[in-house]
mmCIF file of C-alpha atoms and ligand atoms in Angstrom:
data_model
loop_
_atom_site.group_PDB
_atom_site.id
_atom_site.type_symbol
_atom_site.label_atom_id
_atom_site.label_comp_id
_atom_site.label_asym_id
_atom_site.label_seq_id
_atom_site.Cartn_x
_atom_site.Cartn_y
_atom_site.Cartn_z
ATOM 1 C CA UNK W 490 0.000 0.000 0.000
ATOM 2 C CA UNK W 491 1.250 3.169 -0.822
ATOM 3 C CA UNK W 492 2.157 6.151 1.780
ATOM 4 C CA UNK W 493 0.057 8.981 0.979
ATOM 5 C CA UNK W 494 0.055 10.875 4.370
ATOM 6 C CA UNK W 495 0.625 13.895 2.322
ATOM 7 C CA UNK W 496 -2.852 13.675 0.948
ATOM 8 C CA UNK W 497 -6.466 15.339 2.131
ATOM 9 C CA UNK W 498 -8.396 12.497 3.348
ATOM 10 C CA UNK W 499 -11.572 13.403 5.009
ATOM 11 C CA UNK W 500 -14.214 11.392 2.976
ATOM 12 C CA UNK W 501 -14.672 7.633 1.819
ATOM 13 C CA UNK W 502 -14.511 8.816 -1.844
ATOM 14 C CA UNK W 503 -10.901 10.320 -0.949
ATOM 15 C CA UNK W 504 -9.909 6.857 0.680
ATOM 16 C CA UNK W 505 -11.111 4.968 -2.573
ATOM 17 C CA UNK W 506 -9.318 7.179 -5.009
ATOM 18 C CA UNK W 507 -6.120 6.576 -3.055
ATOM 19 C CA UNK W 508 -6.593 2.672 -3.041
ATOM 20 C CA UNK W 509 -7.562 2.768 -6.791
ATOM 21 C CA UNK W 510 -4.295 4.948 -7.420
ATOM 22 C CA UNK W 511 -2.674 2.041 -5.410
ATOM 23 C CA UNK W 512 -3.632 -0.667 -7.649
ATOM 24 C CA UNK W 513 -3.480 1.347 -10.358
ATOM 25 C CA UNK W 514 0.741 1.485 -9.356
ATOM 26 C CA UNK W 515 0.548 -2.738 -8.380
ATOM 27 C CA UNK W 516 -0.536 -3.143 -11.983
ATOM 28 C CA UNK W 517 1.373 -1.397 -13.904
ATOM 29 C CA UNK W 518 4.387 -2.686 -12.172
ATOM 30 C CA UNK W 519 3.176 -6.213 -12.722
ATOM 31 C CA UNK W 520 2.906 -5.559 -16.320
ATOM 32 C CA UNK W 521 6.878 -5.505 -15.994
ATOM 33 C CA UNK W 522 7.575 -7.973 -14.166
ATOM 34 C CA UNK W 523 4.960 -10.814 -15.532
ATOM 35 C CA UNK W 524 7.238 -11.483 -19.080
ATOM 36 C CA UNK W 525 10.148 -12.016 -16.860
ATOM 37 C CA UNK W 526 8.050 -14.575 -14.669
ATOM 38 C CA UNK W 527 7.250 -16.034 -18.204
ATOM 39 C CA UNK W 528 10.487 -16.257 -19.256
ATOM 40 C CA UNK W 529 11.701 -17.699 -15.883
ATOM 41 C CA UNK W 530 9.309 -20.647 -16.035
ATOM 42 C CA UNK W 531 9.879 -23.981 -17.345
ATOM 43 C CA UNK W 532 6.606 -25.317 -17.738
ATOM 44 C CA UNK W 533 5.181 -24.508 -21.100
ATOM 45 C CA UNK W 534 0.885 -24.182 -19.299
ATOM 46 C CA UNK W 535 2.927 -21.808 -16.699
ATOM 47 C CA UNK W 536 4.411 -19.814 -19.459
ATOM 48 C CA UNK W 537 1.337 -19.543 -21.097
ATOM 49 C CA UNK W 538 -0.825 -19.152 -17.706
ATOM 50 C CA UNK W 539 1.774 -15.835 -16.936
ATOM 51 C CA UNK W 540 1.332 -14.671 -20.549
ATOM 52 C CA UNK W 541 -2.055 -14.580 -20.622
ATOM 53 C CA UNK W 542 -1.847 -12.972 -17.124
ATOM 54 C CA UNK W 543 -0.189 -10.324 -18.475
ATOM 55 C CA UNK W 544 -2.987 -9.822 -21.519
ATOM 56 C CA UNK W 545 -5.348 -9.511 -18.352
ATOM 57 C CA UNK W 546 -3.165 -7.568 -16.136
ATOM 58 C CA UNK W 547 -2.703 -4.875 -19.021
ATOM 59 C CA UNK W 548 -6.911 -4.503 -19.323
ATOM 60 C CA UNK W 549 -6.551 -4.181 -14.831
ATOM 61 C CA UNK W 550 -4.771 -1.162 -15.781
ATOM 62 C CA UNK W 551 -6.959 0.200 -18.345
ATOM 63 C CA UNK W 552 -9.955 -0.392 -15.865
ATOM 64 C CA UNK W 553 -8.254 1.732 -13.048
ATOM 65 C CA UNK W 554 -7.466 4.244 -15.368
ATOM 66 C CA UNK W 555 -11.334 4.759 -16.573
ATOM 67 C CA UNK W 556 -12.995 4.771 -13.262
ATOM 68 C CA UNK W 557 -9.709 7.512 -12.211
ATOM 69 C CA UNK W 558 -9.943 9.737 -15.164
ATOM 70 C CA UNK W 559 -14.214 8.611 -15.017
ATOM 71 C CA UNK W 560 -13.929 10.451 -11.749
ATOM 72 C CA UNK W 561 -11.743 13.752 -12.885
ATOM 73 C CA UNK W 562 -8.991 13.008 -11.224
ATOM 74 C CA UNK W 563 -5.361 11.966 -11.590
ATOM 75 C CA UNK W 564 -3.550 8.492 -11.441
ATOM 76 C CA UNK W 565 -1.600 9.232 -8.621
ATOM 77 C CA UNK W 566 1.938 8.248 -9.195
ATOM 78 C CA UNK W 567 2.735 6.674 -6.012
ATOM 79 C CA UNK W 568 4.744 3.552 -5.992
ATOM 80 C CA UNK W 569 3.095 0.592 -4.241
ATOM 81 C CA UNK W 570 5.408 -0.182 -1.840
ATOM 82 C CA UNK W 571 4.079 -4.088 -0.925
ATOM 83 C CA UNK W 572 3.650 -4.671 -4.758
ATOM 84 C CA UNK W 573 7.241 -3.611 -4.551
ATOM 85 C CA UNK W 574 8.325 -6.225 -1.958
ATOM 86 C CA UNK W 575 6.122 -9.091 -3.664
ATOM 87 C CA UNK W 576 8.306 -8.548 -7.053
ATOM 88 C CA UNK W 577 11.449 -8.611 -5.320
ATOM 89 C CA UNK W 578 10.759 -11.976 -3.985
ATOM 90 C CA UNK W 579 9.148 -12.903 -7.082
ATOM 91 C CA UNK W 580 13.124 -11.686 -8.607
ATOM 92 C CA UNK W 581 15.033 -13.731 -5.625
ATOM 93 C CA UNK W 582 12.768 -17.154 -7.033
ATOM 94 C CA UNK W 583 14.029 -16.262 -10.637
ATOM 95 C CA UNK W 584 17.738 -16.515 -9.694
ATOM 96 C CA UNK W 585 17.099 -20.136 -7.831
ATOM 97 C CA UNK W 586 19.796 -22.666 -9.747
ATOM 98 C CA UNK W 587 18.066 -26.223 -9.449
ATOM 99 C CA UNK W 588 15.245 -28.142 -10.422
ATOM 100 C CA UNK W 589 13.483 -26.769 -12.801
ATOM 101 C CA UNK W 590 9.805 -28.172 -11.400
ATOM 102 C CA UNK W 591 10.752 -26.768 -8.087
ATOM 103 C CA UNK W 592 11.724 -23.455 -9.458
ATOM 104 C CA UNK W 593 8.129 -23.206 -11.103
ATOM 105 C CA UNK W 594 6.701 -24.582 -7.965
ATOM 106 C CA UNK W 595 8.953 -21.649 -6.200
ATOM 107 C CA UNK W 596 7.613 -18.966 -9.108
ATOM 108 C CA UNK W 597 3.840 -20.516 -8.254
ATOM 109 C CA UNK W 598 4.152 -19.650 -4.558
ATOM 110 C CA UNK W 599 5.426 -16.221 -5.715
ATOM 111 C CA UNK W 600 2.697 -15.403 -8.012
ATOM 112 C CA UNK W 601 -0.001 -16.564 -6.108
ATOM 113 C CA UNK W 602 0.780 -14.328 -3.035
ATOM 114 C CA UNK W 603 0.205 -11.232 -5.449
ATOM 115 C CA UNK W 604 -2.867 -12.739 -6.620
ATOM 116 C CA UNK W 605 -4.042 -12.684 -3.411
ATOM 117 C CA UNK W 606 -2.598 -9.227 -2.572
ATOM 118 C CA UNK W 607 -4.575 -7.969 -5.265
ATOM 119 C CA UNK W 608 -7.743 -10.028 -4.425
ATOM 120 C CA UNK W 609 -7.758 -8.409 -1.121
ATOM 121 C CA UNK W 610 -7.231 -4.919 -2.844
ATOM 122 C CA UNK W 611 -10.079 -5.223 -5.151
ATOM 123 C CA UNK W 612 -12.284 -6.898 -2.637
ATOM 124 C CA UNK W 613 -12.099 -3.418 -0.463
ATOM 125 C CA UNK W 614 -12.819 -1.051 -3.637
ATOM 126 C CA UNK W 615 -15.434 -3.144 -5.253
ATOM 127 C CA UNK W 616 -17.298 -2.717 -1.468
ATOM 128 C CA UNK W 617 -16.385 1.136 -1.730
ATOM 129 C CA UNK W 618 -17.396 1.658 -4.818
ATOM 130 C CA UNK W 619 -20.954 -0.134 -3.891
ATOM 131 C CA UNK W 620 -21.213 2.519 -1.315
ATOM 132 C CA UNK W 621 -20.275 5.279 -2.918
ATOM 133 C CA UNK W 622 -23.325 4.217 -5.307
ATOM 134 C CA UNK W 623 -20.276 3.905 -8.530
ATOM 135 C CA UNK W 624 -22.196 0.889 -10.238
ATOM 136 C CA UNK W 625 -20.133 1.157 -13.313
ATOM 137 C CA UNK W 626 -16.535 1.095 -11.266
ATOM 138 C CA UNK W 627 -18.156 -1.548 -9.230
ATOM 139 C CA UNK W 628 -18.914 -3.597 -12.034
ATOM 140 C CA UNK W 629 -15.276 -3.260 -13.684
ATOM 141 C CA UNK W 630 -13.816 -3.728 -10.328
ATOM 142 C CA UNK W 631 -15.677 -6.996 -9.805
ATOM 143 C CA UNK W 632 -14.806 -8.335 -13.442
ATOM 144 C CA UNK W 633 -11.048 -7.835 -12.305
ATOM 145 C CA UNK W 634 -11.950 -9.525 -8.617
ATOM 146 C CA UNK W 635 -13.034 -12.539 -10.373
ATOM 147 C CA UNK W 636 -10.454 -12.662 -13.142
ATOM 148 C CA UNK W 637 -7.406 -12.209 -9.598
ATOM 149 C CA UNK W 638 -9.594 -14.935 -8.078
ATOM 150 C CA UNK W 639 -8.875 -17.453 -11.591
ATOM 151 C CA UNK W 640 -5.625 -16.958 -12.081
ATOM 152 C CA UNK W 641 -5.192 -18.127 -8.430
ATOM 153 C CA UNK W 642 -7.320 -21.207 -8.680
ATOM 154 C CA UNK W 643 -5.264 -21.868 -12.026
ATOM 155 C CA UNK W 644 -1.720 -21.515 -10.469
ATOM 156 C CA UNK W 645 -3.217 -24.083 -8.224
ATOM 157 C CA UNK W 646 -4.203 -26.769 -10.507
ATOM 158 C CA UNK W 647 -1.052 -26.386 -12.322
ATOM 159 C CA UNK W 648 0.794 -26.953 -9.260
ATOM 160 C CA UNK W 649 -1.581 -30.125 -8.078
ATOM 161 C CA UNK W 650 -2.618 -31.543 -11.466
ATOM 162 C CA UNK W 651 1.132 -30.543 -13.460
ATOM 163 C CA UNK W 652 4.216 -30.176 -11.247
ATOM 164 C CA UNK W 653 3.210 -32.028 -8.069
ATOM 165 C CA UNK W 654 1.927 -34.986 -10.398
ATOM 166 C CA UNK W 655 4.713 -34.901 -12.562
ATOM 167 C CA UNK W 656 6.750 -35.522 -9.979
ATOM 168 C CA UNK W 657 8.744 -32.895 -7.702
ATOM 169 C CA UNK W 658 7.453 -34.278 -4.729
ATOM 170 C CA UNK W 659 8.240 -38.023 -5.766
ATOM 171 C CA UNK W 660 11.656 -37.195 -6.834
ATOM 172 C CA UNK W 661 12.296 -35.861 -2.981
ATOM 173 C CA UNK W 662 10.300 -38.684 -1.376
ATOM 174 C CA UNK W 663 11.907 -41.743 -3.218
ATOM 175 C CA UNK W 664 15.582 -40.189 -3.245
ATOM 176 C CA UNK W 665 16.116 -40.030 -6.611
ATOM 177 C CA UNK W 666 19.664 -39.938 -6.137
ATOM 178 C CA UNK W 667 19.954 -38.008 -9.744
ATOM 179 C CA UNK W 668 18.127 -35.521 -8.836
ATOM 180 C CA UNK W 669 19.099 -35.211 -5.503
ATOM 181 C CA UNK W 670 23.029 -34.815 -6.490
ATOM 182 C CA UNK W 671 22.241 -31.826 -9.479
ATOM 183 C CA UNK W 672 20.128 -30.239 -5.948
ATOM 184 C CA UNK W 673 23.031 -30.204 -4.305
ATOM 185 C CA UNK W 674 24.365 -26.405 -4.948
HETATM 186 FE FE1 FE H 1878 -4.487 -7.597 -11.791
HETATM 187 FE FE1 FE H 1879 -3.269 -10.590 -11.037
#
């Protein structure tokens, strides 16, 4: 969440524009970093789930930017500061030298905590912009809520169905001494 102490904040609709110009910042910096989570992964589904993330994540920004401008006012220009944090993990998981189904498994956990960073975010001004009586914004701000709460359940299955099927966890539980040895630094 970004600091905005600096800012006038004496109604709900002041609060709401400052969590939309929040977003808007955790967007747009997730437009940047979602290729290189893309080109990090190994899996071909994960590659394709973080491209078409990105496709998604691009019309997020494009939503926060209508209800903003909608509302005569500007985008902010605030970093997110958490977004910031969740992306530098997400970097530290994209340097990992090993197994390549672990790394994805290790790029999974990383994306998924953002999804649900961002669930939590829209959650708050879908409910503010229901009070506020903004049907439209509330409406766009749901269709984003629901595509956040997807992309979750689908980094999910491709961890239960693909990775953990495929194998990660068996290669640890039997002792595949192969595997085990390239683990080993
Ligand atoms: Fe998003
Ligand atoms: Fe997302």
């Amino acid at each position: 969440m970004a600091q905005q102490n600096t800012e006038h904040m004496s109604t709900l609709r002041d609060l709401y524009i400052e969590q939309l110009r929040d977003l808007y910042d955790a967007e747009t910096q997730l437009t940047k970093a979602l290729p290189k989570m893309a080109a990090a992964a190994s899996s071909p589904d994960l590659k394709k789930g973080f491209t078409q993330h990105l496709e998604q994540t691009q019309n997020h920004v494009q939503r926060l930017q209508q209800i903003l401008t909608g509302m005569g006012v500007g985008l902010g220009g605030k970093p997110c500061e958490a977004m910031k944090g969740l992306i530098k993990e997400g970097d530290e998981v994209m340097k990992i030298k090993g197994d390549a189904d672990v790394k994805d498994a290790a790029l999974i956990a990383a994306a998924q905590r953002v999804e649900h960073y961002e669930m939590a975010g829209y959650g708050v001004v879908r409910t503010f912009a229901q009070h506020l009586g903004q049907s439209e914004a509330k409406k766009l701000l749901q269709s984003t809520l629901d595509e956040e709460g997807e992309t979750d359940k689908k980094l999910t299955s491709l961890a239960e169905g693909g990775l953990f099927k495929s194998g990660i966890n068996d290669k640890a539980m039997n002792g595949d001494d192969s595997n085990a040895s390239s683990k080993k630094k």
